[in-house]
Short mmCIF file of C-alpha atoms in Angstrom, two decimals:
data_model
loop_
_atom_site.label_atom_id
_atom_site.label_comp_id
_atom_site.label_asym_id
_atom_site.label_seq_id
_atom_site.Cartn_x
_atom_site.Cartn_y
_atom_site.Cartn_z
CA MET A 64 0.00 0.00 0.00
CA PRO A 65 1.22 3.52 -0.61
CA ALA A 66 3.26 5.27 2.07
CA SER A 67 0.74 8.11 2.23
CA PHE A 68 -2.56 6.40 2.91
CA ILE A 69 -4.69 9.55 2.49
CA SER A 70 -3.18 12.96 1.85
CA ARG A 71 -4.35 15.92 3.93
CA SER A 72 -5.99 17.52 0.93
CA ASP A 73 -8.07 14.37 0.38
CA ILE A 74 -9.42 14.03 3.93
CA ILE A 75 -12.53 16.17 3.50
CA PRO A 76 -13.43 14.81 0.01
CA VAL A 77 -12.95 11.23 1.26
CA VAL A 78 -15.17 11.82 4.29
CA LEU A 79 -17.78 13.43 2.02
CA THR A 80 -17.60 10.48 -0.40
CA LEU A 81 -18.12 7.94 2.37
CA ALA A 82 -20.93 10.01 3.89
CA ILE A 83 -22.73 10.13 0.53
CA ALA A 84 -22.28 6.37 0.09
CA ALA A 85 -23.58 5.71 3.62
CA ALA A 86 -26.57 8.03 3.12
CA GLY A 87 -27.46 6.42 -0.21
CA GLY A 88 -27.05 2.94 1.22
CA GLY A 89 -29.12 3.79 4.27
CA ALA A 90 -31.92 5.17 2.09
CA ALA A 91 -31.93 2.01 -0.02
CA MET A 92 -32.08 -0.14 3.13
CA LEU A 93 -35.05 1.88 4.41
CA LEU A 94 -36.79 1.17 1.10
CA GLY A 95 -36.23 -2.54 1.73
CA LEU A 96 -33.99 -3.17 -1.29
CA PRO A 97 -31.70 -6.22 -1.15
CA ALA A 98 -28.01 -5.27 -1.03
CA GLY A 99 -29.18 -1.73 -0.25
CA TRP A 100 -25.94 -0.59 1.38
CA LEU A 101 -24.03 -1.49 -1.78
CA MET A 102 -26.48 -0.52 -4.52
CA GLY A 103 -27.71 2.68 -2.86
CA GLY A 104 -24.18 3.81 -2.06
CA ALA A 105 -22.95 3.21 -5.61
CA LEU A 106 -25.86 5.13 -7.12
CA ALA A 107 -25.55 8.05 -4.69
CA VAL A 108 -21.81 8.49 -5.26
CA THR A 109 -22.28 8.21 -9.04
CA ILE A 110 -24.87 11.00 -9.03
CA ALA A 111 -22.67 13.14 -6.79
CA ALA A 112 -19.65 12.62 -9.08
CA MET A 113 -21.68 13.54 -12.17
CA LEU A 114 -22.89 16.70 -10.41
CA GLY A 115 -19.31 17.75 -9.78
CA ALA A 116 -18.96 16.90 -6.08
CA PRO A 117 -15.35 16.40 -4.90
CA ILE A 118 -15.47 12.59 -4.83
CA ARG A 119 -12.23 10.89 -3.79
CA MET A 120 -11.23 7.25 -3.30
CA PRO A 121 -7.42 7.20 -2.85
CA ASP A 122 -5.51 4.05 -3.78
CA GLY A 123 -4.91 3.21 -0.13
CA LEU A 124 -8.61 3.26 0.64
CA ARG A 125 -9.39 1.25 -2.50
CA ASN A 126 -6.96 -1.42 -1.31
CA VAL A 127 -8.69 -1.48 2.08
CA ALA A 128 -12.00 -2.03 0.27
CA PHE A 129 -10.48 -4.81 -1.84
CA VAL A 130 -9.06 -6.60 1.22
CA LEU A 131 -12.33 -6.31 3.15
CA ILE A 132 -14.31 -7.66 0.19
CA GLY A 133 -11.94 -10.60 -0.16
CA MET A 134 -12.05 -11.28 3.58
CA SER A 135 -15.84 -11.18 3.60
CA MET A 136 -16.10 -13.47 0.59
CA GLY A 137 -13.69 -15.97 2.15
CA ALA A 138 -15.47 -15.85 5.50
CA THR A 139 -18.82 -16.70 3.86
CA VAL A 140 -17.54 -19.68 1.85
CA ALA A 141 -19.54 -22.71 2.96
CA PRO A 142 -17.47 -25.76 3.98
CA ASP A 143 -19.43 -27.87 1.48
CA SER A 144 -18.85 -25.47 -1.44
CA LEU A 145 -16.48 -27.92 -3.13
CA GLN A 146 -19.40 -30.33 -3.56
CA LEU A 147 -20.64 -28.04 -6.34
CA LEU A 148 -17.50 -28.60 -8.42
CA GLY A 149 -19.18 -31.39 -10.36
CA SER A 150 -21.67 -28.94 -11.87
CA TRP A 151 -19.13 -26.26 -12.72
CA PRO A 152 -18.10 -27.62 -16.18
CA ILE A 153 -21.63 -26.88 -17.43
CA SER A 154 -21.61 -23.28 -16.18
CA LEU A 155 -18.03 -22.72 -17.36
CA ALA A 156 -18.89 -23.90 -20.86
CA ALA A 157 -21.88 -21.56 -20.79
CA LEU A 158 -19.57 -18.75 -19.66
CA ALA A 159 -17.30 -19.24 -22.69
CA LEU A 160 -20.28 -19.30 -25.07
CA GLU A 161 -21.75 -16.22 -23.41
CA LEU A 162 -18.54 -14.20 -23.81
CA VAL A 163 -18.41 -14.91 -27.54
CA ILE A 164 -22.06 -13.86 -28.02
CA ILE A 165 -21.68 -10.69 -25.93
CA VAL A 166 -18.54 -9.43 -27.67
CA ALA A 167 -19.78 -10.26 -31.17
CA SER A 168 -23.29 -8.81 -30.76
CA THR A 169 -22.53 -5.65 -28.77
CA GLY A 170 -19.41 -4.88 -30.83
CA TRP A 171 -21.45 -5.21 -34.04
CA MET A 172 -24.24 -3.03 -32.58
CA LEU A 173 -21.90 -0.24 -31.47
CA THR A 174 -20.20 -0.26 -34.88
CA ARG A 175 -23.29 -0.37 -37.06
CA VAL A 176 -25.87 1.55 -35.02
CA PHE A 177 -23.73 4.11 -33.20
CA LYS A 178 -21.03 4.35 -35.88
CA LEU A 179 -18.17 3.85 -33.44
CA ASP A 180 -14.87 2.82 -34.96
CA PRO A 181 -14.21 -0.93 -34.57
CA GLY A 182 -11.48 -0.44 -31.96
CA THR A 183 -13.74 1.63 -29.71
CA ALA A 184 -16.75 -0.63 -30.31
CA TYR A 185 -15.08 -3.94 -29.53
CA LEU A 186 -12.98 -2.72 -26.61
CA SER A 187 -16.23 -1.30 -25.17
CA SER A 188 -17.96 -4.65 -25.66
CA PHE A 189 -15.57 -6.78 -23.62
CA PRO A 190 -17.39 -7.77 -20.40
CA GLY A 191 -14.67 -7.10 -17.86
CA HIS A 192 -10.89 -6.82 -17.41
CA LEU A 193 -11.20 -3.02 -17.56
CA SER A 194 -7.55 -2.34 -16.64
CA PHE A 195 -6.35 -4.55 -19.51
CA VAL A 196 -8.85 -2.96 -21.91
CA MET A 197 -7.76 0.56 -20.97
CA GLY A 198 -4.09 -0.42 -21.26
CA ILE A 199 -4.68 -1.47 -24.86
CA ALA A 200 -6.75 1.65 -25.55
CA ALA A 201 -3.83 3.75 -24.29
CA THR A 202 -1.69 2.36 -27.12
CA GLY A 203 -3.95 4.10 -29.64
CA VAL A 204 -6.68 1.53 -30.23
CA GLY A 205 -10.09 3.20 -30.03
CA ASN A 206 -11.32 6.25 -28.10
CA ALA A 207 -10.27 5.72 -24.48
CA ARG A 208 -12.80 8.17 -23.01
CA GLN A 209 -15.77 6.56 -24.77
CA ILE A 210 -14.54 3.10 -23.82
CA VAL A 211 -14.26 3.91 -20.12
CA ILE A 212 -17.71 5.54 -20.02
CA ILE A 213 -19.42 2.56 -21.65
CA GLN A 214 -17.53 0.11 -19.42
CA VAL A 215 -18.29 2.02 -16.21
CA ILE A 216 -21.98 2.26 -17.17
CA ARG A 217 -21.95 -1.54 -17.46
CA ILE A 218 -20.47 -1.98 -13.98
CA LEU A 219 -22.89 0.47 -12.37
CA MET A 220 -26.00 -0.86 -14.10
CA LEU A 221 -25.19 -4.46 -13.16
CA THR A 222 -24.71 -3.43 -9.53
CA ILE A 223 -28.15 -1.78 -9.58
CA ALA A 224 -29.94 -4.37 -11.74
CA VAL A 225 -29.26 -7.42 -9.56
CA PRO A 226 -30.88 -6.16 -6.31
CA ILE A 227 -33.82 -4.66 -8.21
CA GLY A 228 -34.25 -7.92 -10.10
CA ALA A 229 -34.23 -9.79 -6.80
CA VAL A 230 -37.23 -7.71 -5.69
CA PHE A 231 -39.38 -7.67 -8.82
CA LEU A 232 -38.43 -10.91 -10.61
CA PRO A 233 -38.86 -14.52 -9.46
CA ILE A 234 -35.18 -14.80 -8.47
CA ASP A 235 -34.27 -16.68 -5.33
CA HIS A 236 -32.22 -14.74 -2.84
CA PHE A 237 -31.50 -15.48 0.77
CA ALA A 238 -30.87 -13.39 3.83
CA PRO A 239 -27.34 -14.05 5.06
CA PRO A 240 -27.44 -16.57 7.95
CA VAL A 241 -28.07 -14.99 11.33
CA ARG A 242 -24.92 -15.51 13.36
CA SER A 243 -24.22 -14.93 17.03
CA ASP A 244 -20.50 -15.80 16.95
CA PHE A 245 -18.22 -13.20 15.40
CA LEU A 246 -14.49 -12.82 14.95
CA ASP A 247 -12.89 -10.96 17.86
CA PRO A 248 -10.50 -8.01 17.30
CA MET A 249 -7.34 -10.16 17.55
CA GLN A 250 -8.71 -12.70 15.07
CA LEU A 251 -9.64 -9.88 12.69
CA VAL A 252 -6.15 -8.35 12.89
CA LEU A 253 -4.44 -11.70 12.23
CA LEU A 254 -6.83 -12.59 9.40
CA ALA A 255 -6.44 -9.14 7.83
CA ALA A 256 -2.65 -9.40 8.02
CA GLY A 257 -2.74 -12.73 6.21
CA CYS A 258 -5.16 -11.38 3.61
CA VAL A 259 -2.98 -8.32 2.93
CA ALA A 260 0.15 -10.46 2.61
CA VAL A 261 -1.42 -12.87 0.12
CA GLY A 262 -3.08 -9.98 -1.75
CA LEU A 263 0.26 -8.22 -2.18
CA ALA A 264 1.80 -11.50 -3.37
CA PHE A 265 -0.99 -11.90 -5.94
CA ASN A 266 -0.41 -8.33 -7.10
CA ARG A 267 3.31 -9.03 -7.47
CA LEU A 268 2.43 -12.08 -9.59
CA LYS A 269 0.18 -9.87 -11.78
CA VAL A 270 -2.94 -11.87 -10.89
CA PRO A 271 -6.05 -9.94 -12.07
CA ALA A 272 -7.91 -8.34 -9.12
CA GLY A 273 -4.99 -9.51 -7.00
CA MET A 274 -5.92 -7.84 -3.71
CA VAL A 275 -9.48 -9.17 -3.80
CA LEU A 276 -8.55 -12.69 -4.86
CA GLY A 277 -5.52 -12.85 -2.57
CA ALA A 278 -7.56 -11.77 0.45
CA MET A 279 -10.30 -14.25 -0.44
CA ALA A 280 -7.78 -17.07 -0.93
CA ALA A 281 -6.23 -16.40 2.49
CA ALA A 282 -9.58 -16.10 4.28
CA THR A 283 -10.96 -19.20 2.54
CA ALA A 284 -7.87 -21.31 3.28
CA ALA A 285 -7.95 -20.25 6.93
CA LYS A 286 -11.63 -21.11 7.25
CA LEU A 287 -11.48 -24.46 5.45
CA GLY A 288 -8.33 -25.24 7.45
CA GLY A 289 -10.28 -24.83 10.69
CA LEU A 290 -8.44 -21.73 11.91
CA TYR A 291 -11.75 -19.95 12.45
CA THR A 292 -15.47 -20.60 12.09
CA GLU A 293 -16.86 -17.26 13.26
CA ALA A 294 -18.50 -14.69 10.97
CA MET A 295 -17.37 -11.18 10.12
CA PRO A 296 -18.85 -8.57 12.52
CA ILE A 297 -21.99 -6.99 11.06
CA PRO A 298 -20.71 -3.37 11.30
CA LEU A 299 -17.59 -4.38 9.36
CA VAL A 300 -19.70 -6.05 6.66
CA VAL A 301 -21.86 -2.93 6.36
CA GLY A 302 -18.72 -0.80 6.16
CA THR A 303 -17.41 -3.07 3.41
CA PHE A 304 -20.59 -2.54 1.38
CA ILE A 305 -20.39 1.24 1.86
CA LEU A 306 -16.74 1.28 0.74
CA THR A 307 -17.55 -0.87 -2.29
CA GLY A 308 -20.44 1.38 -3.29
CA ALA A 309 -18.18 4.42 -3.02
CA LEU A 310 -15.53 2.61 -5.07
CA ILE A 311 -17.98 1.84 -7.89
CA GLY A 312 -19.45 5.33 -7.95
CA SER A 313 -16.02 6.99 -7.86
CA ARG A 314 -15.24 5.56 -11.30
CA PHE A 315 -17.38 8.36 -12.74
CA VAL A 316 -15.01 11.06 -11.44
CA GLY A 317 -13.60 13.11 -14.31
CA ILE A 318 -16.35 12.17 -16.76
CA THR A 319 -18.23 15.30 -17.80
CA ARG A 320 -21.98 15.25 -18.31
CA THR A 321 -21.49 16.02 -22.00
CA GLU A 322 -19.15 13.07 -22.42
CA PHE A 323 -21.47 10.85 -20.44
CA LEU A 324 -24.55 11.74 -22.45
CA SER A 325 -22.74 11.28 -25.76
CA ALA A 326 -21.76 7.72 -24.87
CA ALA A 327 -24.58 6.81 -22.49
CA LYS A 328 -27.12 5.64 -25.05
CA GLY A 329 -24.73 3.15 -26.62
CA GLY A 330 -23.53 2.09 -23.18
CA LEU A 331 -27.05 1.52 -21.85
CA ILE A 332 -28.10 -0.47 -24.92
CA ALA A 333 -24.90 -2.54 -24.81
CA THR A 334 -25.50 -3.21 -21.10
CA ALA A 335 -29.12 -4.17 -21.75
CA MET A 336 -27.99 -6.59 -24.45
CA THR A 337 -25.38 -8.04 -22.11
CA VAL A 338 -27.89 -8.49 -19.27
CA SER A 339 -30.34 -10.18 -21.65
CA ILE A 340 -27.69 -12.59 -22.93
CA VAL A 341 -26.51 -13.41 -19.40
CA THR A 342 -30.10 -13.99 -18.26
CA LEU A 343 -30.90 -16.35 -21.14
CA VAL A 344 -27.68 -18.32 -20.66
CA ALA A 345 -28.22 -18.50 -16.88
CA LEU A 346 -31.77 -19.77 -17.44
CA GLY A 347 -30.38 -22.53 -19.64
CA VAL A 348 -27.76 -23.50 -17.06
CA ALA A 349 -30.39 -23.47 -14.30
CA GLN A 350 -32.23 -26.27 -16.11
CA LEU A 351 -29.15 -28.48 -15.86
CA VAL A 352 -27.67 -27.74 -12.43
CA ASP A 353 -29.22 -27.62 -8.98
CA MET A 354 -28.42 -24.20 -7.59
CA PRO A 355 -30.26 -20.86 -7.27
CA PHE A 356 -30.78 -18.97 -10.51
CA GLY A 357 -29.51 -15.75 -8.93
CA GLN A 358 -26.25 -17.43 -7.94
CA ILE A 359 -25.73 -18.70 -11.49
CA TRP A 360 -26.55 -15.22 -12.81
CA LEU A 361 -23.98 -13.57 -10.56
CA GLY A 362 -21.35 -16.12 -11.54
CA LEU A 363 -21.96 -15.50 -15.25
CA SER A 364 -22.54 -11.75 -15.01
CA PRO A 365 -19.78 -9.51 -16.40
CA GLY A 366 -19.58 -7.10 -13.48
CA ALA A 367 -16.48 -6.21 -11.49
CA LEU A 368 -15.37 -9.02 -9.18
CA GLU A 369 -15.54 -6.80 -6.10
CA GLY A 370 -19.09 -5.67 -6.90
CA MET A 371 -20.44 -9.10 -7.81
CA GLY A 372 -18.68 -10.69 -4.84
CA ALA A 373 -20.22 -8.15 -2.46
CA LEU A 374 -23.64 -8.75 -4.00
CA GLY A 375 -23.17 -12.47 -3.53
CA ILE A 376 -22.52 -11.90 0.18
CA ALA A 377 -25.51 -9.58 0.53
CA LEU A 378 -27.88 -11.98 -1.24
CA GLY A 379 -26.69 -15.08 0.61
CA TYR A 380 -25.09 -16.94 -2.30
CA ASP A 381 -22.02 -19.19 -2.50
CA THR A 382 -19.13 -16.78 -3.03
CA ALA A 383 -16.72 -19.57 -4.02
CA PHE A 384 -18.81 -20.33 -7.11
CA ILE A 385 -19.10 -16.64 -8.01
CA ALA A 386 -15.40 -15.87 -7.52
CA ALA A 387 -14.22 -18.93 -9.46
CA HIS A 388 -16.31 -18.02 -12.48
CA HIS A 389 -15.13 -14.41 -12.45
CA VAL A 390 -11.49 -15.47 -12.26
CA ILE A 391 -11.93 -17.82 -15.22
CA ARG A 392 -13.78 -15.09 -17.14
CA LEU A 393 -10.80 -12.79 -16.65
CA LEU A 394 -8.43 -15.52 -17.84
CA MET A 395 -10.56 -16.10 -20.94
CA LEU A 396 -10.59 -12.36 -21.64
CA SER A 397 -6.81 -12.20 -21.24
CA PHE A 398 -6.54 -14.31 -24.39
CA ALA A 399 -9.64 -13.00 -26.19
CA ILE A 400 -8.90 -9.27 -25.97
CA PRO A 401 -5.52 -9.33 -27.80
CA ALA A 402 -6.94 -11.75 -30.39
CA VAL A 403 -9.90 -9.50 -31.18
CA VAL A 404 -7.72 -6.36 -31.24
CA MET A 405 -5.40 -8.05 -33.75
CA LEU A 406 -8.43 -8.95 -35.87
CA VAL A 407 -9.73 -5.36 -35.71
CA ARG A 408 -6.35 -3.97 -36.75
CA TRP A 409 -6.14 -6.47 -39.62
CA GLN A 410 -9.58 -5.42 -40.85
CA GLU A 411 -8.66 -1.72 -40.55
CA ALA A 412 -5.46 -2.35 -42.54
CA LYS A 413 -7.46 -4.10 -45.26
CA ALA A 414 -9.95 -1.22 -45.39
CA GLN A 415 -7.13 1.31 -45.63
CA LEU A 416 -5.52 -0.68 -48.44
CA ARG A 417 -8.80 -0.76 -50.38
CA HIS A 418 -9.18 2.98 -49.84
CA ASN A 419 -5.67 3.66 -51.15
CA ARG A 420 -6.35 1.57 -54.24
CA THR A 421 -9.54 3.48 -55.09
CA ALA A 422 -8.08 6.91 -54.28
#
């Protein structure tokens, strides 16, 4: 983590950001929405950022959020989670098929309907691995600003859509088990230290979402190894949701309303297409495996790992299933993104050659 956790100039904006996330989350909880602390906080901070409020989430605080999310996901892994491994090949095959359909259909739509150049369209269509996508965009492929707006819209809309869907659609969701035994302060400190150490090691190894996955791996190993059985304290879980909501909403910092509106229509339609594809694929998988539809949906959904993992905790699902599918999605995208970019560049070179011949 950085030497300067939060600079003096960031203290007031950070406090304001967390207060907005807490207020939005509290309002959503009062309305009875599932995952209200997370969804309400993300929406409130997004609106504040778009209105020009001084929203700040320094890297140090982001890392704290990542570690807490990973710890919470690991602490909620059920001891019998590995019994579901036999059904995972079906959902993983569906995940691969889904990725192909999403990239092909949304990339085509953004190119043909919204007239985006192929680089911008297809980099905007990839469901995840945003840091990798933006790294490629920085090399001159596509319009980086449009890509980030469309991608961030996807992350935000998925965070909002899942809890709302759990209310209005026939999707099973479960209240997290009521626990009376919680980790004590010393256990929390030791577990957090282990989570941070493994998270930093994962980052050093360039593992995608290293802090989240490293913290989850450490917390899961400790739990399955019998080092603890207690749950995370409720105030800490609520704080984790507030931090995650602020983290999601803070991605809109620096995006002007003009830029947002110019890319929003394509982003919203692309997100709607993605949600529809995920829903249809999840419905198919649900006919073949015995697990809640909502859990399958979260495992196949192309949201950020930290957001989908937090939603899994809030809705009472198996976080091991969700995390495993998101990790494999990122690995698939690590190969798919360069391949598609090479194809786009090849097509652009062919088009330029034809243009030169007719000029």
